[in-house]
Amino acid sequence: MPRDQATHEFLINLKNQVDRDAWFYLGLDDLDQEGDWRYIDGTPLGTFQPWAPREPNNSFDNENCGMMFEYNTWNDVRCFKELKFICQTSLQAPPTRKTSHVQICRSPPVKKTSPSSDDTKL
Ligand SMILES: [Ca+2]
Ligand SMILES: [Ca+2]
């Protein structure tokens, strides 16, 4: 969860090792209440919110998941859009909220045979 500039840049660098052109989910959404953006652990966003200009725009009243967008800014998209993702996990407290990206992050690890895997886990 990119709560500050340093973490934001860390995630970008991590992603770039797999795919420099990819957009990816960030672990934030406003699924519970429109416009109330929260990280996947339920905590509200802080002051660090590098949304792209005119985002989040909740386009077609159906954009509720945050993603890393052009120029390393954030954008809201439909949660079923197929994107890469980076998971942050805790060995002690797994996520409790059930969203599509949580479900993806909970999927059993798939054995990769190539270094160019689709997902990167922290
Ligand atoms: Ca929304
Ligand atoms: Ca949007």
Short mmCIF file of N, CA and C and ligand atoms in Angstrom, two decimals:
data_model
loop_
_atom_site.label_atom_id
_atom_site.label_comp_id
_atom_site.label_asym_id
_atom_site.label_seq_id
_atom_site.Cartn_x
_atom_site.Cartn_y
_atom_site.Cartn_z
N MET A 1 0.85 -1.18 0.00
CA MET A 1 0.00 0.00 0.00
C MET A 1 0.89 1.24 0.00
N PRO A 2 0.80 2.04 -1.03
CA PRO A 2 1.70 3.19 -1.18
C PRO A 2 1.24 4.37 -0.33
N ARG A 3 1.53 4.33 0.94
CA ARG A 3 1.07 5.38 1.86
C ARG A 3 1.94 6.63 1.80
N ASP A 4 3.11 6.53 1.18
CA ASP A 4 4.00 7.69 1.10
C ASP A 4 4.82 7.60 -0.18
N GLN A 5 5.53 8.66 -0.47
CA GLN A 5 6.29 8.74 -1.71
C GLN A 5 7.34 7.64 -1.80
N ALA A 6 7.99 7.34 -0.70
CA ALA A 6 9.05 6.33 -0.71
C ALA A 6 8.48 4.96 -1.08
N THR A 7 7.35 4.59 -0.48
CA THR A 7 6.74 3.30 -0.79
C THR A 7 6.21 3.29 -2.21
N HIS A 8 5.63 4.40 -2.62
CA HIS A 8 5.14 4.55 -3.98
C HIS A 8 6.28 4.26 -4.98
N GLU A 9 7.42 4.88 -4.77
CA GLU A 9 8.55 4.68 -5.68
C GLU A 9 9.10 3.26 -5.59
N PHE A 10 9.08 2.69 -4.40
CA PHE A 10 9.53 1.31 -4.23
C PHE A 10 8.67 0.37 -5.08
N LEU A 11 7.35 0.57 -5.04
CA LEU A 11 6.45 -0.29 -5.81
C LEU A 11 6.66 -0.11 -7.31
N ILE A 12 6.88 1.10 -7.74
CA ILE A 12 7.13 1.34 -9.16
C ILE A 12 8.40 0.62 -9.60
N ASN A 13 9.44 0.74 -8.80
CA ASN A 13 10.69 0.06 -9.15
C ASN A 13 10.51 -1.45 -9.15
N LEU A 14 9.76 -1.95 -8.20
CA LEU A 14 9.50 -3.39 -8.13
C LEU A 14 8.76 -3.85 -9.38
N LYS A 15 7.72 -3.11 -9.73
CA LYS A 15 6.93 -3.43 -10.93
C LYS A 15 7.79 -3.37 -12.19
N ASN A 16 8.64 -2.35 -12.27
CA ASN A 16 9.45 -2.17 -13.47
C ASN A 16 10.41 -3.33 -13.72
N GLN A 17 10.74 -4.06 -12.68
CA GLN A 17 11.59 -5.23 -12.85
C GLN A 17 10.87 -6.33 -13.61
N VAL A 18 9.53 -6.28 -13.58
CA VAL A 18 8.73 -7.29 -14.27
C VAL A 18 8.22 -6.75 -15.61
N ASP A 19 7.66 -5.53 -15.58
CA ASP A 19 7.07 -4.97 -16.79
C ASP A 19 7.03 -3.44 -16.65
N ARG A 20 7.86 -2.76 -17.39
CA ARG A 20 7.94 -1.30 -17.26
C ARG A 20 6.67 -0.61 -17.74
N ASP A 21 5.92 -1.24 -18.62
CA ASP A 21 4.75 -0.59 -19.21
C ASP A 21 3.44 -0.96 -18.51
N ALA A 22 3.51 -1.83 -17.54
CA ALA A 22 2.27 -2.33 -16.94
C ALA A 22 1.67 -1.33 -15.96
N TRP A 23 0.34 -1.29 -15.93
CA TRP A 23 -0.39 -0.64 -14.86
C TRP A 23 -0.71 -1.73 -13.85
N PHE A 24 -0.95 -1.35 -12.62
CA PHE A 24 -1.22 -2.40 -11.63
C PHE A 24 -2.09 -1.87 -10.49
N TYR A 25 -2.77 -2.81 -9.85
CA TYR A 25 -3.62 -2.46 -8.71
C TYR A 25 -2.75 -2.10 -7.51
N LEU A 26 -3.27 -1.18 -6.72
CA LEU A 26 -2.51 -0.62 -5.61
C LEU A 26 -2.98 -1.10 -4.24
N GLY A 27 -4.11 -1.78 -4.18
CA GLY A 27 -4.63 -2.17 -2.87
C GLY A 27 -5.42 -1.06 -2.21
N LEU A 28 -6.20 -0.32 -3.01
CA LEU A 28 -7.10 0.68 -2.44
C LEU A 28 -8.39 0.70 -3.23
N ASP A 29 -9.48 1.01 -2.53
CA ASP A 29 -10.78 1.01 -3.20
C ASP A 29 -11.77 1.89 -2.44
N ASP A 30 -12.90 2.18 -3.11
CA ASP A 30 -14.02 2.86 -2.44
C ASP A 30 -15.28 2.01 -2.60
N LEU A 31 -15.09 0.70 -2.44
CA LEU A 31 -16.19 -0.24 -2.62
C LEU A 31 -17.25 -0.11 -1.52
N ASP A 32 -16.85 0.17 -0.30
CA ASP A 32 -17.82 0.23 0.78
C ASP A 32 -18.69 1.47 0.70
N GLN A 33 -18.09 2.60 0.36
CA GLN A 33 -18.86 3.85 0.23
C GLN A 33 -18.21 4.69 -0.85
N GLU A 34 -18.99 5.04 -1.83
CA GLU A 34 -18.47 5.81 -2.95
C GLU A 34 -17.73 7.07 -2.48
N GLY A 35 -16.52 7.21 -2.96
CA GLY A 35 -15.73 8.39 -2.63
C GLY A 35 -14.93 8.27 -1.35
N ASP A 36 -15.18 7.25 -0.57
CA ASP A 36 -14.43 7.04 0.67
C ASP A 36 -13.32 6.02 0.38
N TRP A 37 -12.23 6.54 -0.11
CA TRP A 37 -11.13 5.67 -0.54
C TRP A 37 -10.36 5.15 0.66
N ARG A 38 -10.15 3.85 0.65
CA ARG A 38 -9.43 3.21 1.75
C ARG A 38 -8.45 2.19 1.20
N TYR A 39 -7.40 1.98 1.99
CA TYR A 39 -6.49 0.89 1.65
C TYR A 39 -7.17 -0.43 1.96
N ILE A 40 -6.62 -1.48 1.43
CA ILE A 40 -7.28 -2.77 1.51
C ILE A 40 -7.38 -3.28 2.95
N ASP A 41 -6.60 -2.71 3.86
CA ASP A 41 -6.72 -3.10 5.26
C ASP A 41 -7.78 -2.27 5.99
N GLY A 42 -8.49 -1.42 5.25
CA GLY A 42 -9.58 -0.64 5.83
C GLY A 42 -9.18 0.74 6.30
N THR A 43 -7.90 1.05 6.31
CA THR A 43 -7.47 2.37 6.77
C THR A 43 -7.69 3.41 5.67
N PRO A 44 -8.11 4.62 6.05
CA PRO A 44 -8.32 5.66 5.03
C PRO A 44 -7.00 6.13 4.44
N LEU A 45 -7.07 6.70 3.24
CA LEU A 45 -5.89 7.26 2.64
C LEU A 45 -5.40 8.43 3.48
N GLY A 46 -4.12 8.64 3.47
CA GLY A 46 -3.55 9.79 4.17
C GLY A 46 -3.44 10.97 3.23
N THR A 47 -2.48 11.83 3.49
CA THR A 47 -2.31 13.01 2.64
C THR A 47 -1.65 12.66 1.32
N PHE A 48 -0.95 11.53 1.27
CA PHE A 48 -0.29 11.12 0.03
C PHE A 48 -1.32 10.47 -0.89
N GLN A 49 -1.74 11.18 -1.92
CA GLN A 49 -2.73 10.68 -2.86
C GLN A 49 -2.41 11.23 -4.25
N PRO A 50 -1.45 10.63 -4.95
CA PRO A 50 -1.05 11.18 -6.25
C PRO A 50 -2.00 10.79 -7.39
N TRP A 51 -3.26 11.19 -7.25
CA TRP A 51 -4.23 10.91 -8.31
C TRP A 51 -3.84 11.66 -9.58
N ALA A 52 -4.13 11.06 -10.71
CA ALA A 52 -3.96 11.75 -11.99
C ALA A 52 -4.96 12.90 -12.05
N PRO A 53 -4.70 13.90 -12.89
CA PRO A 53 -5.66 15.00 -13.02
C PRO A 53 -7.06 14.48 -13.34
N ARG A 54 -8.04 15.02 -12.66
CA ARG A 54 -9.46 14.67 -12.83
C ARG A 54 -9.78 13.23 -12.39
N GLU A 55 -8.92 12.64 -11.62
CA GLU A 55 -9.18 11.32 -11.03
C GLU A 55 -9.18 11.44 -9.51
N PRO A 56 -9.88 10.61 -8.81
CA PRO A 56 -10.77 9.55 -9.30
C PRO A 56 -12.07 10.14 -9.83
N ASN A 57 -12.53 9.63 -10.96
CA ASN A 57 -13.73 10.20 -11.59
C ASN A 57 -14.94 9.25 -11.55
N ASN A 58 -14.75 8.05 -11.01
CA ASN A 58 -15.86 7.09 -10.89
C ASN A 58 -16.64 7.01 -12.20
N SER A 59 -15.92 6.86 -13.28
CA SER A 59 -16.53 6.86 -14.61
C SER A 59 -17.65 5.83 -14.71
N PHE A 60 -18.76 6.23 -15.29
CA PHE A 60 -19.95 5.39 -15.44
C PHE A 60 -20.44 4.86 -14.08
N ASP A 61 -20.16 5.60 -13.04
CA ASP A 61 -20.54 5.19 -11.68
C ASP A 61 -20.08 3.78 -11.35
N ASN A 62 -18.91 3.41 -11.87
CA ASN A 62 -18.50 2.02 -11.71
C ASN A 62 -16.99 1.86 -11.63
N GLU A 63 -16.31 2.83 -11.04
CA GLU A 63 -14.86 2.69 -10.87
C GLU A 63 -14.54 2.78 -9.39
N ASN A 64 -14.14 1.67 -8.83
CA ASN A 64 -14.00 1.59 -7.38
C ASN A 64 -12.68 1.00 -6.90
N CYS A 65 -11.77 0.73 -7.82
CA CYS A 65 -10.47 0.19 -7.42
C CYS A 65 -9.36 1.07 -7.96
N GLY A 66 -8.37 1.31 -7.13
CA GLY A 66 -7.26 2.18 -7.52
C GLY A 66 -6.16 1.42 -8.23
N MET A 67 -5.58 2.07 -9.19
CA MET A 67 -4.49 1.45 -9.96
C MET A 67 -3.40 2.48 -10.21
N MET A 68 -2.20 1.98 -10.43
CA MET A 68 -1.10 2.83 -10.87
C MET A 68 -1.30 3.10 -12.34
N PHE A 69 -1.25 4.38 -12.70
CA PHE A 69 -1.67 4.84 -14.01
C PHE A 69 -0.50 5.53 -14.70
N GLU A 70 -0.80 6.24 -15.75
CA GLU A 70 0.23 6.96 -16.51
C GLU A 70 1.01 7.91 -15.63
N TYR A 71 2.28 8.03 -15.92
CA TYR A 71 3.18 8.94 -15.21
C TYR A 71 3.20 8.64 -13.70
N ASN A 72 2.96 7.38 -13.35
CA ASN A 72 3.00 6.94 -11.96
C ASN A 72 2.01 7.69 -11.07
N THR A 73 0.86 8.00 -11.66
CA THR A 73 -0.22 8.59 -10.89
C THR A 73 -1.27 7.52 -10.65
N TRP A 74 -2.28 7.87 -9.85
CA TRP A 74 -3.34 6.93 -9.54
C TRP A 74 -4.58 7.22 -10.37
N ASN A 75 -5.32 6.18 -10.64
CA ASN A 75 -6.59 6.29 -11.35
C ASN A 75 -7.54 5.26 -10.78
N ASP A 76 -8.83 5.56 -10.77
CA ASP A 76 -9.81 4.56 -10.38
C ASP A 76 -10.32 3.85 -11.64
N VAL A 77 -10.48 2.54 -11.51
CA VAL A 77 -10.96 1.72 -12.63
C VAL A 77 -11.99 0.73 -12.11
N ARG A 78 -12.66 0.08 -13.05
CA ARG A 78 -13.57 -0.99 -12.65
C ARG A 78 -12.75 -2.13 -12.06
N CYS A 79 -13.25 -2.71 -11.00
CA CYS A 79 -12.45 -3.68 -10.24
C CYS A 79 -12.22 -4.99 -10.99
N PHE A 80 -12.99 -5.22 -12.03
CA PHE A 80 -12.78 -6.47 -12.76
C PHE A 80 -11.84 -6.30 -13.95
N LYS A 81 -11.28 -5.12 -14.10
CA LYS A 81 -10.32 -4.91 -15.17
C LYS A 81 -9.08 -5.78 -14.90
N GLU A 82 -8.63 -6.47 -15.92
CA GLU A 82 -7.47 -7.34 -15.73
C GLU A 82 -6.19 -6.50 -15.74
N LEU A 83 -5.55 -6.48 -14.60
CA LEU A 83 -4.30 -5.72 -14.44
C LEU A 83 -3.34 -6.55 -13.61
N LYS A 84 -2.09 -6.22 -13.72
CA LYS A 84 -1.13 -6.80 -12.80
C LYS A 84 -1.40 -6.24 -11.41
N PHE A 85 -0.77 -6.81 -10.42
CA PHE A 85 -0.98 -6.35 -9.05
C PHE A 85 0.26 -6.68 -8.22
N ILE A 86 0.40 -5.96 -7.15
CA ILE A 86 1.44 -6.26 -6.17
C ILE A 86 0.75 -6.48 -4.85
N CYS A 87 1.05 -7.57 -4.21
CA CYS A 87 0.43 -7.89 -2.93
C CYS A 87 1.38 -7.59 -1.78
N GLN A 88 0.83 -6.98 -0.75
CA GLN A 88 1.56 -6.83 0.51
C GLN A 88 0.90 -7.76 1.49
N THR A 89 1.65 -8.65 2.09
CA THR A 89 1.06 -9.62 2.99
C THR A 89 1.69 -9.51 4.37
N SER A 90 0.91 -9.91 5.34
CA SER A 90 1.40 -10.01 6.71
C SER A 90 1.38 -11.47 7.11
N LEU A 91 2.40 -11.92 7.76
CA LEU A 91 2.42 -13.31 8.20
C LEU A 91 1.50 -13.52 9.40
N GLN A 92 1.07 -12.42 10.04
CA GLN A 92 0.29 -12.54 11.27
C GLN A 92 -1.18 -12.15 11.08
N ALA A 93 -1.49 -11.21 10.20
CA ALA A 93 -2.86 -10.71 10.10
C ALA A 93 -3.26 -10.62 8.63
N PRO A 94 -3.86 -11.67 8.10
CA PRO A 94 -4.29 -11.60 6.71
C PRO A 94 -5.41 -10.59 6.54
N PRO A 95 -5.60 -10.05 5.32
CA PRO A 95 -6.67 -9.09 5.08
C PRO A 95 -8.03 -9.67 5.43
N THR A 96 -8.93 -8.83 5.94
CA THR A 96 -10.25 -9.30 6.32
C THR A 96 -11.33 -8.85 5.35
N ARG A 97 -11.05 -7.83 4.54
CA ARG A 97 -12.07 -7.33 3.63
C ARG A 97 -12.06 -8.18 2.37
N LYS A 98 -13.25 -8.44 1.86
CA LYS A 98 -13.36 -9.29 0.68
C LYS A 98 -13.64 -8.46 -0.56
N THR A 99 -12.63 -8.29 -1.36
CA THR A 99 -12.78 -7.59 -2.63
C THR A 99 -12.10 -8.44 -3.68
N SER A 100 -12.34 -8.07 -4.92
CA SER A 100 -11.79 -8.89 -5.99
C SER A 100 -10.28 -8.97 -5.92
N HIS A 101 -9.64 -7.85 -5.59
CA HIS A 101 -8.19 -7.90 -5.58
C HIS A 101 -7.67 -8.64 -4.36
N VAL A 102 -8.46 -8.66 -3.26
CA VAL A 102 -8.06 -9.49 -2.13
C VAL A 102 -8.11 -10.95 -2.53
N GLN A 103 -9.17 -11.29 -3.23
CA GLN A 103 -9.30 -12.68 -3.65
C GLN A 103 -8.13 -13.08 -4.54
N ILE A 104 -7.72 -12.20 -5.41
CA ILE A 104 -6.58 -12.49 -6.27
C ILE A 104 -5.34 -12.69 -5.40
N CYS A 105 -5.18 -11.80 -4.43
CA CYS A 105 -3.99 -11.90 -3.60
C CYS A 105 -4.00 -13.15 -2.75
N ARG A 106 -5.19 -13.68 -2.48
CA ARG A 106 -5.28 -14.88 -1.66
C ARG A 106 -5.15 -16.16 -2.49
N SER A 107 -5.14 -16.01 -3.78
CA SER A 107 -5.01 -17.19 -4.61
C SER A 107 -3.73 -17.92 -4.29
N PRO A 108 -3.75 -19.24 -4.35
CA PRO A 108 -2.52 -19.97 -4.06
C PRO A 108 -1.44 -19.60 -5.05
N PRO A 109 -0.21 -19.54 -4.60
CA PRO A 109 0.86 -19.17 -5.52
C PRO A 109 0.99 -20.16 -6.66
N VAL A 110 1.20 -19.64 -7.83
CA VAL A 110 1.38 -20.47 -9.02
C VAL A 110 2.87 -20.56 -9.28
N LYS A 111 3.31 -21.76 -9.48
CA LYS A 111 4.74 -21.94 -9.73
C LYS A 111 5.08 -21.35 -11.08
N LYS A 112 6.00 -20.43 -11.08
CA LYS A 112 6.40 -19.76 -12.31
C LYS A 112 7.63 -20.44 -12.88
N THR A 113 7.64 -20.55 -14.18
CA THR A 113 8.79 -21.16 -14.83
C THR A 113 9.63 -20.12 -15.54
N SER A 114 9.13 -18.89 -15.56
CA SER A 114 9.85 -17.84 -16.27
C SER A 114 10.06 -16.67 -15.32
N PRO A 115 11.18 -15.97 -15.42
CA PRO A 115 11.38 -14.79 -14.56
C PRO A 115 10.45 -13.65 -14.91
N SER A 116 9.78 -13.70 -16.05
CA SER A 116 8.86 -12.62 -16.43
C SER A 116 7.46 -12.95 -15.97
N SER A 117 7.30 -13.19 -14.68
CA SER A 117 5.99 -13.56 -14.15
C SER A 117 5.05 -12.38 -14.17
N ASP A 118 3.75 -12.66 -14.09
CA ASP A 118 2.73 -11.63 -14.14
C ASP A 118 2.55 -10.91 -12.82
N ASP A 119 2.92 -11.54 -11.74
CA ASP A 119 2.69 -10.91 -10.45
C ASP A 119 3.98 -10.85 -9.66
N THR A 120 4.02 -9.88 -8.81
CA THR A 120 5.18 -9.70 -7.95
C THR A 120 4.65 -9.52 -6.55
N LYS A 121 5.16 -10.29 -5.65
CA LYS A 121 4.66 -10.23 -4.28
C LYS A 121 5.74 -9.69 -3.37
N LEU A 122 5.28 -8.85 -2.43
CA LEU A 122 6.22 -8.32 -1.44
C LEU A 122 6.43 -9.33 -0.35
CA CA B 1 -15.88 4.86 -7.04
CA CA B 2 -11.01 6.80 -13.46
#
